[in-house]
Amino acid sequence: MDNEKALVVFQGKGIRRAWFNDEWWFVATDIVAALTDTPDPSGYLKDMRRRDEGFSQGWG
């Protein structure tokens, strides 16, 4: 992959990504911001992890 980091645009919002181990990794807060109307994507993810035990597994 020539460009290991690239910004993609989805519905006018930038989503950061990085090429690692032959696959694209995306920034979760950028995806939440693009798919929801929340003013605080980080808080939205924290609430989701708090409410859903299965979803919270694997987060640092």
mmCIF file of N, CA and C in Angstrom:
data_model
loop_
_atom_site.group_PDB
_atom_site.id
_atom_site.type_symbol
_atom_site.label_atom_id
_atom_site.label_comp_id
_atom_site.label_asym_id
_atom_site.label_seq_id
_atom_site.Cartn_x
_atom_site.Cartn_y
_atom_site.Cartn_z
ATOM 1 N N MET A 1 0.856 -1.171 0.000
ATOM 2 C CA MET A 1 0.000 0.000 0.000
ATOM 3 C C MET A 1 0.900 1.231 0.000
ATOM 4 N N ASP A 2 0.713 2.101 -0.974
ATOM 5 C CA ASP A 2 1.533 3.296 -1.090
ATOM 6 C C ASP A 2 1.265 4.296 0.030
ATOM 7 N N ASN A 3 0.009 4.487 0.367
ATOM 8 C CA ASN A 3 -0.360 5.474 1.369
ATOM 9 C C ASN A 3 -0.900 4.751 2.598
ATOM 10 N N GLU A 4 -0.101 4.694 3.673
ATOM 11 C CA GLU A 4 -0.502 3.942 4.851
ATOM 12 C C GLU A 4 -1.591 4.633 5.651
ATOM 13 N N LYS A 5 -1.742 5.929 5.478
ATOM 14 C CA LYS A 5 -2.800 6.672 6.160
ATOM 15 C C LYS A 5 -3.547 7.486 5.119
ATOM 16 N N ALA A 6 -4.846 7.496 5.223
ATOM 17 C CA ALA A 6 -5.634 8.243 4.255
ATOM 18 C C ALA A 6 -6.935 8.689 4.903
ATOM 19 N N LEU A 7 -7.413 9.815 4.465
ATOM 20 C CA LEU A 7 -8.692 10.343 4.924
ATOM 21 C C LEU A 7 -9.736 10.036 3.863
ATOM 22 N N VAL A 8 -10.835 9.453 4.286
ATOM 23 C CA VAL A 8 -11.947 9.217 3.373
ATOM 24 C C VAL A 8 -13.092 10.126 3.800
ATOM 25 N N VAL A 9 -13.935 10.461 2.864
ATOM 26 C CA VAL A 9 -15.061 11.344 3.160
ATOM 27 C C VAL A 9 -16.349 10.556 2.978
ATOM 28 N N PHE A 10 -17.201 10.598 3.994
ATOM 29 C CA PHE A 10 -18.503 9.939 3.957
ATOM 30 C C PHE A 10 -19.546 10.964 4.354
ATOM 31 N N GLN A 11 -20.459 11.251 3.479
ATOM 32 C CA GLN A 11 -21.507 12.243 3.696
ATOM 33 C C GLN A 11 -20.929 13.576 4.177
ATOM 34 N N GLY A 12 -19.818 13.962 3.574
ATOM 35 C CA GLY A 12 -19.199 15.247 3.868
ATOM 36 C C GLY A 12 -18.365 15.286 5.133
ATOM 37 N N LYS A 13 -18.197 14.155 5.801
ATOM 38 C CA LYS A 13 -17.419 14.118 7.040
ATOM 39 C C LYS A 13 -16.197 13.234 6.849
ATOM 40 N N GLY A 14 -15.065 13.701 7.358
ATOM 41 C CA GLY A 14 -13.819 12.956 7.219
ATOM 42 C C GLY A 14 -13.735 11.794 8.188
ATOM 43 N N ILE A 15 -13.249 10.669 7.693
ATOM 44 C CA ILE A 15 -13.023 9.489 8.522
ATOM 45 C C ILE A 15 -11.562 9.089 8.353
ATOM 46 N N ARG A 16 -10.840 9.101 9.465
ATOM 47 C CA ARG A 16 -9.424 8.727 9.428
ATOM 48 C C ARG A 16 -9.299 7.210 9.363
ATOM 49 N N ARG A 17 -8.264 6.774 8.635
ATOM 50 C CA ARG A 17 -8.003 5.349 8.536
ATOM 51 C C ARG A 17 -6.507 5.126 8.378
ATOM 52 N N ALA A 18 -6.076 3.898 8.691
ATOM 53 C CA ALA A 18 -4.669 3.527 8.554
ATOM 54 C C ALA A 18 -4.593 2.102 8.014
ATOM 55 N N TRP A 19 -3.620 1.863 7.177
ATOM 56 C CA TRP A 19 -3.383 0.541 6.609
ATOM 57 C C TRP A 19 -2.434 -0.195 7.542
ATOM 58 N N PHE A 20 -2.876 -1.348 8.081
ATOM 59 C CA PHE A 20 -2.076 -2.096 9.047
ATOM 60 C C PHE A 20 -2.346 -3.582 8.852
ATOM 61 N N ASN A 21 -1.297 -4.362 8.730
ATOM 62 C CA ASN A 21 -1.421 -5.818 8.532
ATOM 63 C C ASN A 21 -2.380 -6.169 7.389
ATOM 64 N N ASP A 22 -2.207 -5.489 6.280
ATOM 65 C CA ASP A 22 -2.991 -5.748 5.065
ATOM 66 C C ASP A 22 -4.493 -5.511 5.218
ATOM 67 N N GLU A 23 -4.878 -4.607 6.109
ATOM 68 C CA GLU A 23 -6.287 -4.231 6.217
ATOM 69 C C GLU A 23 -6.406 -2.788 6.685
ATOM 70 N N TRP A 24 -7.524 -2.158 6.323
ATOM 71 C CA TRP A 24 -7.790 -0.795 6.751
ATOM 72 C C TRP A 24 -8.379 -0.806 8.152
ATOM 73 N N TRP A 25 -7.877 0.098 9.004
ATOM 74 C CA TRP A 25 -8.408 0.311 10.350
ATOM 75 C C TRP A 25 -8.976 1.723 10.379
ATOM 76 N N PHE A 26 -10.200 1.862 10.878
ATOM 77 C CA PHE A 26 -10.894 3.145 10.890
ATOM 78 C C PHE A 26 -11.039 3.661 12.319
ATOM 79 N N VAL A 27 -11.109 4.970 12.481
ATOM 80 C CA VAL A 27 -11.290 5.592 13.792
ATOM 81 C C VAL A 27 -12.778 5.545 14.143
ATOM 82 N N ALA A 28 -13.097 4.835 15.227
ATOM 83 C CA ALA A 28 -14.499 4.600 15.600
ATOM 84 C C ALA A 28 -15.254 5.898 15.848
ATOM 85 N N THR A 29 -14.631 6.871 16.498
ATOM 86 C CA THR A 29 -15.345 8.125 16.776
ATOM 87 C C THR A 29 -15.674 8.875 15.489
ATOM 88 N N ASP A 30 -14.820 8.765 14.480
ATOM 89 C CA ASP A 30 -15.110 9.401 13.189
ATOM 90 C C ASP A 30 -16.323 8.749 12.527
ATOM 91 N N ILE A 31 -16.426 7.430 12.640
ATOM 92 C CA ILE A 31 -17.558 6.718 12.051
ATOM 93 C C ILE A 31 -18.851 7.087 12.774
ATOM 94 N N VAL A 32 -18.801 7.137 14.111
ATOM 95 C CA VAL A 32 -19.985 7.527 14.888
ATOM 96 C C VAL A 32 -20.415 8.940 14.514
ATOM 97 N N ALA A 33 -19.460 9.843 14.371
ATOM 98 C CA ALA A 33 -19.784 11.225 14.001
ATOM 99 C C ALA A 33 -20.438 11.291 12.622
ATOM 100 N N ALA A 34 -19.990 10.444 11.702
ATOM 101 C CA ALA A 34 -20.544 10.458 10.348
ATOM 102 C C ALA A 34 -21.939 9.838 10.283
ATOM 103 N N LEU A 35 -22.218 8.869 11.158
ATOM 104 C CA LEU A 35 -23.486 8.144 11.088
ATOM 105 C C LEU A 35 -24.570 8.676 12.020
ATOM 106 N N THR A 36 -24.191 9.493 12.990
ATOM 107 C CA THR A 36 -25.168 10.021 13.949
ATOM 108 C C THR A 36 -25.116 11.540 13.943
ATOM 109 N N ASP A 37 -26.056 12.140 14.608
ATOM 110 C CA ASP A 37 -26.074 13.598 14.737
ATOM 111 C C ASP A 37 -25.568 14.042 16.104
ATOM 112 N N THR A 38 -24.861 13.188 16.806
ATOM 113 C CA THR A 38 -24.402 13.512 18.149
ATOM 114 C C THR A 38 -23.326 14.597 18.116
ATOM 115 N N PRO A 39 -23.384 15.541 19.038
ATOM 116 C CA PRO A 39 -22.331 16.552 19.117
ATOM 117 C C PRO A 39 -21.072 16.019 19.806
ATOM 118 N N ASP A 40 -21.178 14.838 20.464
ATOM 119 C CA ASP A 40 -20.061 14.267 21.219
ATOM 120 C C ASP A 40 -19.908 12.780 20.886
ATOM 121 N N PRO A 41 -19.218 12.454 19.791
ATOM 122 C CA PRO A 41 -19.085 11.050 19.394
ATOM 123 C C PRO A 41 -18.363 10.189 20.435
ATOM 124 N N SER A 42 -17.381 10.755 21.145
ATOM 125 C CA SER A 42 -16.678 9.985 22.179
ATOM 126 C C SER A 42 -17.631 9.618 23.310
ATOM 127 N N GLY A 43 -18.450 10.566 23.731
ATOM 128 C CA GLY A 43 -19.437 10.304 24.772
ATOM 129 C C GLY A 43 -20.471 9.286 24.324
ATOM 130 N N TYR A 44 -20.853 9.351 23.058
ATOM 131 C CA TYR A 44 -21.808 8.401 22.481
ATOM 132 C C TYR A 44 -21.248 6.980 22.578
ATOM 133 N N LEU A 45 -19.975 6.807 22.217
ATOM 134 C CA LEU A 45 -19.346 5.487 22.303
ATOM 135 C C LEU A 45 -19.237 5.018 23.749
ATOM 136 N N LYS A 46 -18.889 5.913 24.661
ATOM 137 C CA LYS A 46 -18.806 5.548 26.083
ATOM 138 C C LYS A 46 -20.153 5.065 26.594
ATOM 139 N N ASP A 47 -21.226 5.761 26.221
ATOM 140 C CA ASP A 47 -22.569 5.344 26.630
ATOM 141 C C ASP A 47 -22.920 3.974 26.060
ATOM 142 N N MET A 48 -22.558 3.726 24.805
ATOM 143 C CA MET A 48 -22.833 2.425 24.191
ATOM 144 C C MET A 48 -22.088 1.314 24.923
ATOM 145 N N ARG A 49 -20.826 1.547 25.255
ATOM 146 C CA ARG A 49 -20.039 0.535 25.966
ATOM 147 C C ARG A 49 -20.587 0.293 27.366
ATOM 148 N N ARG A 50 -21.080 1.348 28.012
ATOM 149 C CA ARG A 50 -21.630 1.219 29.361
ATOM 150 C C ARG A 50 -22.938 0.422 29.333
ATOM 151 N N ARG A 51 -23.744 0.625 28.323
ATOM 152 C CA ARG A 51 -25.059 -0.022 28.227
ATOM 153 C C ARG A 51 -24.995 -1.458 27.718
ATOM 154 N N ASP A 52 -23.986 -1.785 26.945
ATOM 155 C CA ASP A 52 -23.903 -3.108 26.317
ATOM 156 C C ASP A 52 -22.591 -3.772 26.705
ATOM 157 N N GLU A 53 -22.668 -4.732 27.611
ATOM 158 C CA GLU A 53 -21.466 -5.393 28.115
ATOM 159 C C GLU A 53 -20.673 -6.073 26.996
ATOM 160 N N GLY A 54 -21.361 -6.701 26.061
ATOM 161 C CA GLY A 54 -20.688 -7.368 24.948
ATOM 162 C C GLY A 54 -19.935 -6.395 24.061
ATOM 163 N N PHE A 55 -20.513 -5.218 23.861
ATOM 164 C CA PHE A 55 -19.868 -4.203 23.030
ATOM 165 C C PHE A 55 -18.634 -3.627 23.713
ATOM 166 N N SER A 56 -18.639 -3.605 25.043
ATOM 167 C CA SER A 56 -17.531 -2.986 25.766
ATOM 168 C C SER A 56 -16.284 -3.869 25.803
ATOM 169 N N GLN A 57 -16.417 -5.144 25.497
ATOM 170 C CA GLN A 57 -15.261 -6.035 25.515
ATOM 171 C C GLN A 57 -14.305 -5.688 24.383
ATOM 172 N N GLY A 58 -13.022 -5.690 24.689
ATOM 173 C CA GLY A 58 -12.009 -5.431 23.675
ATOM 174 C C GLY A 58 -11.595 -3.979 23.554
ATOM 175 N N TRP A 59 -12.210 -3.092 24.334
ATOM 176 C CA TRP A 59 -11.823 -1.678 24.312
ATOM 177 C C TRP A 59 -10.776 -1.446 25.385
ATOM 178 N N GLY A 60 -9.803 -0.597 25.079
ATOM 179 C CA GLY A 60 -8.714 -0.322 26.006
ATOM 180 C C GLY A 60 -9.016 0.513 27.160
#
